[in-house]
Tab-separated table of C-alpha atoms in Angstrom:
chain	number	residue	atom	x	y	z
A	23	UNK	CA	13.566	10.241	-16.194
A	24	UNK	CA	10.344	11.885	-15.028
A	25	UNK	CA	11.220	15.034	-12.955
A	26	UNK	CA	10.071	14.821	-9.231
A	27	UNK	CA	7.425	17.578	-8.485
A	28	UNK	CA	9.145	20.802	-7.163
A	29	UNK	CA	6.062	22.325	-5.776
A	30	UNK	CA	6.108	23.252	-2.105
A	31	UNK	CA	2.535	24.041	-1.759
A	32	UNK	CA	0.596	21.205	-0.192
A	33	UNK	CA	-3.007	20.656	0.428
A	34	UNK	CA	-4.126	18.431	3.280
A	35	UNK	CA	-7.490	17.055	3.454
A	36	UNK	CA	-8.322	16.001	6.853
A	37	UNK	CA	-11.027	14.758	9.390
A	38	UNK	CA	-10.223	15.922	12.816
A	39	UNK	CA	-11.605	12.818	14.505
A	40	UNK	CA	-9.234	10.392	12.813
A	41	UNK	CA	-6.207	9.492	14.952
A	42	UNK	CA	-4.188	8.166	11.893
A	43	UNK	CA	-4.912	11.525	10.146
A	44	UNK	CA	-3.718	13.380	13.216
A	45	UNK	CA	-0.334	11.584	13.231
A	46	UNK	CA	0.116	12.281	9.544
A	47	UNK	CA	-0.633	16.088	10.024
A	48	UNK	CA	2.028	16.320	12.794
A	49	UNK	CA	4.433	14.744	10.414
A	50	UNK	CA	3.349	17.306	7.812
A	51	UNK	CA	3.847	20.259	10.129
A	52	UNK	CA	7.333	19.012	10.952
A	53	UNK	CA	8.250	18.438	7.306
A	54	UNK	CA	6.790	21.839	6.326
A	55	UNK	CA	9.101	23.475	8.850
A	56	UNK	CA	12.118	21.404	7.602
A	57	UNK	CA	11.417	21.862	3.862
A	58	UNK	CA	9.775	25.320	3.702
A	59	UNK	CA	6.337	23.811	2.591
A	60	UNK	CA	3.051	25.850	2.730
A	61	UNK	CA	0.099	23.710	3.873
A	62	UNK	CA	-3.585	24.487	3.006
A	63	UNK	CA	-6.000	22.660	5.335
A	64	UNK	CA	-9.267	21.467	3.972
A	65	UNK	CA	-12.209	19.434	5.236
A	66	UNK	CA	-12.824	15.840	4.770
A	67	UNK	CA	-15.662	14.383	6.659
A	68	UNK	CA	-15.746	10.740	7.508
A	69	UNK	CA	-19.124	11.297	8.886
A	70	UNK	CA	-20.337	12.014	5.197
A	71	UNK	CA	-17.867	9.447	3.613
A	72	UNK	CA	-18.886	6.451	5.805
A	73	UNK	CA	-22.345	7.517	6.946
A	74	UNK	CA	-24.279	4.502	8.472
A	75	UNK	CA	-21.211	2.174	8.176
A	76	UNK	CA	-19.486	4.007	11.107
A	77	UNK	CA	-19.409	1.656	14.112
A	78	UNK	CA	-21.260	2.779	17.046
A	79	UNK	CA	-18.326	3.298	19.406
A	80	UNK	CA	-16.905	5.891	17.005
A	81	UNK	CA	-20.146	7.698	15.976
A	82	UNK	CA	-20.050	10.356	18.613
A	83	UNK	CA	-16.448	11.387	17.898
A	84	UNK	CA	-16.861	11.314	14.207
A	85	UNK	CA	-20.121	13.457	14.392
A	86	UNK	CA	-18.129	15.891	16.777
A	87	UNK	CA	-15.422	15.889	14.015
A	88	UNK	CA	-17.983	16.880	11.400
A	89	UNK	CA	-19.171	19.786	13.597
A	90	UNK	CA	-15.497	20.904	14.004
A	91	UNK	CA	-15.208	20.925	10.065
A	92	UNK	CA	-18.039	23.436	9.945
A	93	UNK	CA	-15.938	25.685	12.282
A	94	UNK	CA	-13.012	24.930	9.955
A	95	UNK	CA	-15.014	26.085	6.964
A	96	UNK	CA	-16.209	29.275	8.832
A	97	UNK	CA	-12.444	30.102	9.849
A	98	UNK	CA	-11.311	29.534	6.325
A	99	UNK	CA	-14.027	31.952	4.973
A	100	UNK	CA	-13.914	34.618	7.793
A	101	UNK	CA	-10.248	34.538	8.985
A	102	UNK	CA	-7.683	32.572	7.063
A	103	UNK	CA	-6.378	29.248	6.371
A	104	UNK	CA	-3.614	29.454	8.904
A	105	UNK	CA	-6.350	30.037	11.657
A	106	UNK	CA	-7.664	26.445	10.450
A	107	UNK	CA	-4.168	25.103	11.083
A	108	UNK	CA	-3.950	26.529	14.587
A	109	UNK	CA	-7.644	25.372	15.374
A	110	UNK	CA	-6.920	21.803	14.162
A	111	UNK	CA	-3.581	21.708	16.157
A	112	UNK	CA	-5.203	22.780	19.321
A	113	UNK	CA	-8.174	20.377	18.881
A	114	UNK	CA	-5.925	17.409	17.981
A	115	UNK	CA	-3.598	17.903	20.931
A	116	UNK	CA	-6.712	18.107	23.329
A	117	UNK	CA	-8.375	15.022	21.680
A	118	UNK	CA	-5.328	12.787	21.214
A	119	UNK	CA	-2.627	14.031	23.477
A	120	UNK	CA	-4.696	14.867	26.428
A	121	UNK	CA	-7.362	12.332	25.738
A	122	UNK	CA	-10.332	14.842	26.016
A	123	UNK	CA	-13.303	12.948	24.626
A	124	UNK	CA	-15.113	15.686	22.684
A	125	UNK	CA	-13.349	18.953	22.691
A	126	UNK	CA	-15.484	21.894	22.903
A	127	UNK	CA	-15.168	24.108	19.928
A	128	UNK	CA	-15.372	27.533	21.831
A	129	UNK	CA	-12.685	26.391	24.309
A	130	UNK	CA	-10.419	25.196	21.342
A	131	UNK	CA	-10.867	28.407	19.547
A	132	UNK	CA	-9.846	30.524	22.536
A	133	UNK	CA	-6.747	28.271	23.376
A	134	UNK	CA	-5.756	28.841	19.708
A	135	UNK	CA	-6.001	32.520	19.975
A	136	UNK	CA	-9.218	32.750	17.953
A	137	UNK	CA	-12.639	34.360	18.611
A	138	UNK	CA	-14.907	31.877	20.414
A	139	UNK	CA	-17.974	33.206	18.458
A	140	UNK	CA	-16.642	31.048	15.541
A	141	UNK	CA	-17.879	27.961	17.472
A	142	UNK	CA	-21.468	28.991	16.354
A	143	UNK	CA	-20.584	27.589	12.992
A	144	UNK	CA	-20.566	24.095	14.406
A	145	UNK	CA	-24.331	24.102	14.150
A	146	UNK	CA	-24.648	25.612	10.717
A	147	UNK	CA	-25.788	23.154	8.421
A	148	UNK	CA	-25.431	25.643	5.454
A	149	UNK	CA	-21.582	25.053	5.872
A	150	UNK	CA	-21.984	21.298	4.745
A	151	UNK	CA	-21.987	22.461	1.174
A	152	UNK	CA	-18.293	23.760	1.721
A	153	UNK	CA	-17.385	20.416	3.260
A	154	UNK	CA	-19.025	18.576	0.285
A	155	UNK	CA	-17.270	20.679	-2.204
A	156	UNK	CA	-13.880	19.990	-0.470
A	157	UNK	CA	-14.523	16.377	-0.438
A	158	UNK	CA	-15.503	16.433	-4.244
A	159	UNK	CA	-12.104	17.982	-4.878
A	160	UNK	CA	-10.441	15.321	-2.615
A	161	UNK	CA	-12.025	12.535	-4.534
A	162	UNK	CA	-11.374	13.971	-7.923
A	163	UNK	CA	-7.637	13.913	-6.821
A	164	UNK	CA	-7.647	10.739	-4.967
A	165	UNK	CA	-10.601	8.595	-6.141
A	166	UNK	CA	-13.855	8.260	-4.214
A	167	UNK	CA	-12.907	5.151	-2.428
A	168	UNK	CA	-10.174	7.047	-0.366
A	169	UNK	CA	-10.486	8.376	2.961
A	170	UNK	CA	-8.606	10.577	5.388
A	171	UNK	CA	-5.971	11.992	5.173
A	172	UNK	CA	-5.472	12.918	1.435
A	173	UNK	CA	-2.288	14.716	0.706
A	174	UNK	CA	-2.309	16.784	-2.645
A	175	UNK	CA	0.618	18.780	-4.199
A	176	UNK	CA	-0.167	21.673	-6.174
A	177	UNK	CA	-0.007	21.210	-9.952
A	178	UNK	CA	-0.033	17.296	-9.647
A	179	UNK	CA	-3.221	15.744	-10.625
A	180	UNK	CA	-2.913	12.589	-8.607
A	181	UNK	CA	-3.012	12.731	-4.641
A	182	UNK	CA	-2.004	10.141	-2.077
A	183	UNK	CA	-4.002	8.640	0.573
A	184	UNK	CA	-1.607	8.713	3.451
A	185	UNK	CA	1.145	8.446	4.249
A	186	UNK	CA	-0.213	6.508	7.149
A	187	UNK	CA	2.215	6.466	9.902
A	188	UNK	CA	2.470	4.829	13.460
A	189	UNK	CA	4.466	7.692	14.711
A	190	UNK	CA	6.078	11.009	13.664
A	191	UNK	CA	9.690	10.294	12.631
A	192	UNK	CA	12.377	11.751	14.905
A	193	UNK	CA	14.474	14.749	14.110
A	194	UNK	CA	15.178	15.503	10.498
A	195	UNK	CA	13.205	12.219	9.673
A	196	UNK	CA	10.100	14.255	8.679
A	197	UNK	CA	11.898	16.158	5.917
A	198	UNK	CA	13.538	13.158	4.700
A	199	UNK	CA	10.420	11.166	4.505
A	200	UNK	CA	8.942	14.207	2.467
A	201	UNK	CA	11.861	14.004	0.008
A	202	UNK	CA	11.159	10.289	-0.600
A	203	UNK	CA	7.389	10.736	-0.990
A	204	UNK	CA	8.137	13.498	-3.542
A	205	UNK	CA	10.255	11.109	-5.367
A	206	UNK	CA	7.271	8.618	-5.569
A	207	UNK	CA	5.079	11.366	-6.723
A	208	UNK	CA	7.426	11.544	-9.739
A	209	UNK	CA	6.907	8.099	-10.841
A	210	UNK	CA	3.491	7.804	-12.561
A	211	UNK	CA	3.471	4.126	-12.515
A	212	UNK	CA	3.626	3.885	-8.748
A	213	UNK	CA	0.118	3.174	-6.895
A	214	UNK	CA	0.562	1.572	-3.477
A	215	UNK	CA	3.028	0.465	-0.690
A	216	UNK	CA	1.806	-1.019	2.569
A	217	UNK	CA	2.464	-2.723	5.751
A	218	UNK	CA	-0.222	-3.725	8.225
A	219	UNK	CA	-0.499	-0.963	11.108
A	220	UNK	CA	-0.075	-1.374	14.688
A	221	UNK	CA	-3.409	-1.225	16.767
A	222	UNK	CA	-2.885	2.309	17.903
A	223	UNK	CA	-0.505	5.067	16.570
A	224	UNK	CA	1.735	6.881	18.916
A	225	UNK	CA	0.842	10.522	19.461
A	226	UNK	CA	3.543	13.127	19.537
A	227	UNK	CA	3.704	15.469	22.504
A	228	UNK	CA	2.625	19.014	22.398
A	229	UNK	CA	5.504	21.308	20.854
A	230	UNK	CA	7.374	23.577	23.144
A	231	UNK	CA	6.156	27.243	22.856
B	167	UNK	CA	4.340	-2.904	14.308
B	168	UNK	CA	2.442	-5.720	15.453
B	169	UNK	CA	4.602	-8.313	13.796
B	170	UNK	CA	5.448	-11.942	14.750
B	171	UNK	CA	9.017	-12.741	15.014
B	172	UNK	CA	8.664	-16.360	15.798
B	173	UNK	CA	7.736	-17.679	12.290
B	174	UNK	CA	10.550	-20.135	11.192
B	175	UNK	CA	11.917	-20.127	7.708
B	176	UNK	CA	10.745	-23.450	6.115
B	177	UNK	CA	13.663	-23.955	3.983
B	178	UNK	CA	17.263	-24.583	5.088
B	179	UNK	CA	19.369	-22.016	3.361
B	180	UNK	CA	21.310	-18.845	4.143
B	181	UNK	CA	18.752	-15.892	3.605
B	182	UNK	CA	21.597	-13.366	3.617
B	183	UNK	CA	23.032	-14.837	0.546
B	184	UNK	CA	20.424	-12.877	-1.533
B	185	UNK	CA	19.823	-9.178	-1.712
B	186	UNK	CA	16.087	-9.406	-2.167
B	187	UNK	CA	13.391	-11.976	-1.169
B	188	UNK	CA	10.324	-11.697	-3.507
B	189	UNK	CA	7.087	-13.663	-2.481
B	190	UNK	CA	4.902	-14.520	-5.507
B	191	UNK	CA	1.729	-16.419	-6.310
B	192	UNK	CA	1.729	-17.022	-10.192
B	193	UNK	CA	-1.895	-16.098	-10.466
B	194	UNK	CA	-1.562	-12.545	-9.122
B	195	UNK	CA	-1.129	-9.909	-12.011
B	196	UNK	CA	-0.006	-7.243	-9.662
B	197	UNK	CA	2.811	-9.491	-8.339
B	198	UNK	CA	3.868	-10.340	-11.803
B	199	UNK	CA	4.104	-6.566	-12.853
B	200	UNK	CA	6.015	-5.763	-9.888
B	201	UNK	CA	8.318	-8.756	-10.495
B	202	UNK	CA	9.207	-7.492	-14.072
B	203	UNK	CA	10.297	-4.280	-12.332
B	204	UNK	CA	12.237	-6.093	-9.727
B	205	UNK	CA	14.262	-7.816	-12.617
B	206	UNK	CA	14.927	-4.355	-14.170
B	207	UNK	CA	16.266	-3.163	-10.892
B	208	UNK	CA	18.311	-6.363	-10.132
B	209	UNK	CA	19.781	-6.225	-13.674
B	210	UNK	CA	21.011	-2.723	-13.284
B	211	UNK	CA	22.170	-2.914	-9.504
B	212	UNK	CA	23.479	-6.552	-9.688
B	213	UNK	CA	21.011	-7.738	-6.836
B	214	UNK	CA	20.326	-11.385	-6.511
B	215	UNK	CA	16.740	-12.389	-5.832
B	216	UNK	CA	15.448	-15.326	-4.093
B	217	UNK	CA	12.044	-15.997	-5.705
B	218	UNK	CA	9.778	-17.291	-2.847
B	219	UNK	CA	6.154	-18.582	-2.513
B	220	UNK	CA	3.022	-17.087	-1.172
B	221	UNK	CA	-0.061	-19.075	-1.995
B	222	UNK	CA	-3.277	-17.018	-2.115
B	223	UNK	CA	-5.243	-20.320	-1.772
B	224	UNK	CA	-3.549	-21.032	1.480
B	225	UNK	CA	-3.595	-17.542	2.749
B	226	UNK	CA	-7.328	-17.630	2.273
B	227	UNK	CA	-7.766	-21.230	3.351
B	228	UNK	CA	-10.176	-20.283	6.201
B	229	UNK	CA	-12.341	-18.081	3.909
B	230	UNK	CA	-15.585	-19.213	2.388
B	231	UNK	CA	-14.810	-18.662	-1.285
B	232	UNK	CA	-18.540	-19.063	-2.099
B	233	UNK	CA	-19.456	-15.881	-0.373
B	234	UNK	CA	-16.207	-13.732	0.024
B	235	UNK	CA	-14.765	-13.898	-3.533
B	236	UNK	CA	-15.980	-13.266	-6.925
B	237	UNK	CA	-16.704	-16.196	-9.394
B	238	UNK	CA	-13.529	-17.774	-10.801
B	239	UNK	CA	-11.412	-17.020	-7.788
B	240	UNK	CA	-11.557	-20.647	-6.313
B	241	UNK	CA	-10.363	-22.017	-9.510
B	242	UNK	CA	-7.656	-19.348	-10.088
B	243	UNK	CA	-6.235	-19.638	-6.571
B	244	UNK	CA	-6.306	-23.469	-6.733
B	245	UNK	CA	-4.459	-23.210	-9.974
B	246	UNK	CA	-1.955	-20.968	-8.382
B	247	UNK	CA	-1.502	-23.568	-5.563
B	248	UNK	CA	-0.943	-26.284	-8.137
B	249	UNK	CA	1.681	-24.150	-9.915
B	250	UNK	CA	3.385	-23.451	-6.616
B	251	UNK	CA	3.473	-27.093	-5.773
B	252	UNK	CA	5.489	-27.814	-8.827
B	253	UNK	CA	7.701	-24.833	-8.092
B	254	UNK	CA	8.373	-26.207	-4.647
B	255	UNK	CA	9.277	-29.562	-6.073
B	256	UNK	CA	11.706	-27.902	-8.585
B	257	UNK	CA	13.407	-26.052	-5.647
B	258	UNK	CA	13.771	-29.149	-3.541
B	259	UNK	CA	15.220	-31.284	-6.546
B	260	UNK	CA	17.085	-28.840	-8.571
B	261	UNK	CA	17.729	-25.676	-6.257
B	262	UNK	CA	16.300	-22.351	-5.686
B	263	UNK	CA	18.257	-20.592	-8.367
B	264	UNK	CA	15.689	-22.098	-10.886
B	265	UNK	CA	12.886	-20.343	-9.659
B	266	UNK	CA	13.243	-16.820	-11.457
B	267	UNK	CA	13.267	-18.571	-14.790
B	268	UNK	CA	10.293	-20.560	-13.772
B	269	UNK	CA	8.308	-17.794	-12.496
B	270	UNK	CA	9.068	-15.904	-15.775
B	271	UNK	CA	7.803	-18.960	-17.725
B	272	UNK	CA	4.677	-19.213	-15.616
B	273	UNK	CA	4.033	-15.411	-16.005
B	274	UNK	CA	4.601	-15.362	-19.751
B	275	UNK	CA	2.234	-18.463	-20.280
B	276	UNK	CA	-0.378	-16.673	-18.207
B	277	UNK	CA	-0.246	-12.878	-18.866
B	278	UNK	CA	1.456	-12.462	-22.186
B	279	UNK	CA	-1.498	-14.040	-24.072
B	280	UNK	CA	-4.583	-12.885	-25.926
B	281	UNK	CA	-7.393	-12.299	-23.645
B	282	UNK	CA	-9.741	-15.336	-22.901
B	283	UNK	CA	-13.421	-15.160	-22.540
B	284	UNK	CA	-13.377	-14.549	-18.825
B	285	UNK	CA	-10.659	-11.786	-19.308
B	286	UNK	CA	-8.340	-13.333	-16.671
B	287	UNK	CA	-6.690	-16.554	-17.551
B	288	UNK	CA	-6.078	-19.539	-19.824
B	289	UNK	CA	-8.684	-22.213	-19.301
B	290	UNK	CA	-6.155	-24.904	-18.665
B	291	UNK	CA	-4.224	-22.876	-15.955
B	292	UNK	CA	-2.489	-25.166	-13.497
B	293	UNK	CA	-3.502	-28.312	-15.540
B	294	UNK	CA	-0.975	-30.772	-16.759
B	295	UNK	CA	-1.053	-29.421	-20.318
B	296	UNK	CA	0.023	-25.877	-18.977
B	297	UNK	CA	2.488	-27.078	-16.513
B	298	UNK	CA	4.267	-29.405	-18.912
B	299	UNK	CA	4.413	-26.512	-21.498
B	300	UNK	CA	6.005	-24.201	-18.971
B	301	UNK	CA	8.497	-26.791	-17.692
B	302	UNK	CA	9.535	-27.453	-21.244
B	303	UNK	CA	9.982	-23.937	-21.909
B	304	UNK	CA	12.560	-23.640	-19.134
B	305	UNK	CA	14.219	-26.942	-19.990
B	306	UNK	CA	13.201	-28.894	-16.850
B	307	UNK	CA	11.855	-32.467	-16.754
B	308	UNK	CA	8.124	-32.226	-17.763
B	309	UNK	CA	7.656	-35.118	-15.213
B	310	UNK	CA	7.863	-32.652	-12.463
B	311	UNK	CA	4.282	-31.487	-13.294
B	312	UNK	CA	2.951	-34.477	-11.282
B	313	UNK	CA	3.781	-32.479	-8.229
B	314	UNK	CA	0.663	-30.341	-8.788
B	315	UNK	CA	-1.376	-33.148	-7.299
B	316	UNK	CA	0.852	-33.661	-4.281
B	317	UNK	CA	-0.685	-32.047	-1.340
B	318	UNK	CA	2.408	-32.914	0.854
B	319	UNK	CA	4.000	-29.804	-0.495
B	320	UNK	CA	1.292	-27.517	1.120
B	321	UNK	CA	2.868	-27.625	4.509
B	322	UNK	CA	5.944	-25.850	3.207
B	323	UNK	CA	4.020	-23.503	0.961
B	324	UNK	CA	1.743	-22.477	3.977
B	325	UNK	CA	4.775	-21.960	6.301
B	326	UNK	CA	6.314	-19.764	3.625
B	327	UNK	CA	3.147	-17.707	3.193
B	328	UNK	CA	3.058	-17.328	6.993
B	329	UNK	CA	6.804	-16.189	6.804
B	330	UNK	CA	5.996	-13.538	4.409
B	331	UNK	CA	2.942	-12.314	6.440
B	332	UNK	CA	5.009	-12.215	9.596
B	333	UNK	CA	7.064	-9.545	8.069
B	334	UNK	CA	4.283	-7.183	7.022
B	335	UNK	CA	1.196	-7.978	8.927
B	336	UNK	CA	-1.651	-9.836	7.402
B	337	UNK	CA	-3.811	-7.005	5.998
B	338	UNK	CA	-1.891	-6.763	2.697
B	339	UNK	CA	-1.789	-8.341	-0.721
B	340	UNK	CA	0.896	-9.837	-3.005
B	341	UNK	CA	3.615	-9.471	-3.788
B	342	UNK	CA	5.680	-9.010	-0.495
B	343	UNK	CA	9.210	-7.993	-0.844
B	344	UNK	CA	12.072	-8.049	1.859
B	345	UNK	CA	15.205	-6.090	0.985
B	346	UNK	CA	18.296	-7.471	2.626
B	347	UNK	CA	16.705	-10.676	4.232
B	348	UNK	CA	15.984	-11.859	6.655
B	349	UNK	CA	15.935	-8.678	8.711
B	350	UNK	CA	15.717	-5.744	6.131
B	351	UNK	CA	12.614	-3.820	5.616
B	352	UNK	CA	9.638	-5.791	4.230
B	353	UNK	CA	6.559	-4.438	2.460
B	354	UNK	CA	3.568	-5.164	0.188
B	355	UNK	CA	3.995	-3.671	-3.121
B	356	UNK	CA	4.833	-1.443	-4.746
B	357	UNK	CA	1.773	-1.794	-6.700
B	358	UNK	CA	2.454	-0.664	-10.206
B	359	UNK	CA	0.298	-0.791	-13.330
B	360	UNK	CA	3.051	-0.332	-15.994
B	361	UNK	CA	6.893	-0.773	-16.051
B	362	UNK	CA	8.771	2.563	-15.591
B	363	UNK	CA	11.854	3.119	-17.830
B	364	UNK	CA	15.100	2.048	-16.478
B	365	UNK	CA	16.063	5.214	-14.737
B	366	UNK	CA	12.730	5.596	-13.105
B	367	UNK	CA	12.717	1.862	-12.148
B	368	UNK	CA	15.881	2.803	-9.908
B	369	UNK	CA	14.264	6.034	-8.724
B	370	UNK	CA	11.204	3.999	-7.489
B	371	UNK	CA	13.470	1.300	-5.888
B	372	UNK	CA	15.455	3.737	-3.964
B	373	UNK	CA	12.237	5.914	-2.910
B	374	UNK	CA	10.323	2.565	-1.848
B	375	UNK	CA	13.030	1.014	0.039
B	376	UNK	CA	13.900	4.228	1.871
B	377	UNK	CA	10.386	4.729	2.764
B	378	UNK	CA	9.995	1.299	3.987
B	379	UNK	CA	13.103	1.593	6.191
B	380	UNK	CA	11.152	4.213	8.187
B	381	UNK	CA	9.895	2.053	11.157
B	382	UNK	CA	6.730	4.190	11.394
B	383	UNK	CA	5.714	3.874	7.822
B	384	UNK	CA	2.569	1.931	7.240
B	385	UNK	CA	0.764	2.883	3.867
B	386	UNK	CA	0.808	5.222	0.817
B	387	UNK	CA	-1.617	4.744	-1.843
B	388	UNK	CA	-3.052	6.516	-5.008
B	389	UNK	CA	-6.578	5.094	-5.292
B	390	UNK	CA	-7.019	6.070	-8.918
B	391	UNK	CA	-5.383	3.185	-10.614
B	392	UNK	CA	-5.625	1.006	-13.631
B	393	UNK	CA	-5.208	-2.765	-13.912
B	394	UNK	CA	-1.853	-3.946	-14.762
B	395	UNK	CA	-1.296	-3.359	-18.462
B	396	UNK	CA	-0.952	-6.951	-19.615
B	397	UNK	CA	-1.934	-8.608	-22.788
B	398	UNK	CA	-4.108	-11.305	-21.043
B	399	UNK	CA	-5.942	-8.539	-19.312
B	400	UNK	CA	-6.791	-6.738	-22.634
B	401	UNK	CA	-4.146	-3.918	-22.640
B	402	UNK	CA	-3.285	-2.497	-25.948
B	403	UNK	CA	0.153	-1.576	-25.263
B	404	UNK	CA	1.121	-4.531	-22.842
B	405	UNK	CA	4.140	-5.071	-20.847
B	406	UNK	CA	5.987	-8.013	-22.110
B	407	UNK	CA	8.173	-10.360	-20.041
B	408	UNK	CA	11.802	-9.879	-20.267
B	409	UNK	CA	13.417	-13.402	-20.083
B	410	UNK	CA	14.610	-13.031	-16.546
C-alpha cells in the first residue's frame, strides 16, 4: 500500500476574487486548526489565467482581485506569510460575508492589523512578476489548465484543483475531510471526483474573536 | 445541490437489493477503467453491483456533433448506443444480473485490442459482427444483436441516463456511481488512469465514498493526467480485464 502523505505543510494558491476559492480557504483554515497544519498563502490570478475570456460582469472584481494579489506579494516580501493570511481573511469576509463590492486595500489592511501603506503595492506592476512566478509553480504542480484554488502538499509532486465545496463542513468535519483528502493524495492512480455544484456557495460567518 | 429528485427509475426493481449502481457506456475508456476497479473492490468487499446504462449519444442528443465534438465521436457514440440497446434487451429478456458479464465482454472486445489506425476503436464497433462476437463470448443468443437497430429501447436508455444525471447534476462525465442506491451518495468518477493494487483499491474506495458522503463536496481534480492505460489506446503495460 502506498503510504498516505504525512506532511502537514500546505500551500494554497488563491485568487481573492473567487467565491469558490474563498469557501475552500475557510475549510482549510478550519482543517489547519483541527489537524495542526501550516498554510502558506500564494497568489493565483484569474485575471492573468483567463484574460479576455472573463465575462464582462466579473471583470471589475477579478481585476480588483489581481490588485489585491500585488498587496499579497508585498506583504509576503515585507512582513510575512501569516500577514497574507490575515489580509485575505479580512478581504474575503468583507467581499463575501458582508457583500462589499470592491474592498479598499488600505481599509482591509488596517482592519487586519497591518500598515495601510502596503496598499500602494496594488498599483505596482513590478509585483506581477511575483504573481507570474507563483502561478508557474502552481501550474507545474497542477497543470496549466487548472484554476483557483490549487492545494499543494509539501513533498508531493501532484497538487489538487479544489476541493470545491458548496459550504464549510460543520464541527469536526473539516479535519475529517482533510483526512480523506490525504488518503486520496496517497493513491497515485486517482485523478478526479466530481458532482455538479449549486449555483452559489454558502459563505461561512465571520469567526468570533 | 441543485438536483432533481423527480426522475423516476425506468426499470421496475428494488434498487436497495444492490450495494452499488454503476452507470456505463461501453465506448467510454474512463468508465471502463473505473469499472475494473469497482470489480476489484466488489470482490474484496462482497458488494453486489447493478450495472446500469448511461448513453453518451442520448446525453448529447441536443448537441451539434459537427461543431461540438472531434471527428469520430458521432460514430463512436452511435456505436455505444447500439451496444446499449442490446444490453437493454438482454436485461429485459434475461435479467439484470447478466450485465456485469456483458459489460466486461464489450470492454475486452474494445479496449484489450491492438490499437487501430485511429487509435481509439475497432472499425466494426457496434456492428453485427462485433455484437455477435460479444454475445457469443458470454454464451448469450447471438440473435439478440438485432436489438441494436431497435430504436424503441431509446426511451428506457434516455430515462436511465436522466436518472444518473439527476443524482450528480449535468456538468459531469462518465461513469456515474451510486453507493447504497437509490438514496446513497452519487458521484462522477473517480477518474483513474491505471488500476491500483488490491489494498490501494480499497483505500481509494473508502476515501472516495467518504468524501462523496459530505453533502458540501463538489469537486477534486488532479489536472495532470494520462489517458487510461489500455491496450487499444497504445499503452505498453496495459490494464487487462479480469473476467468480472
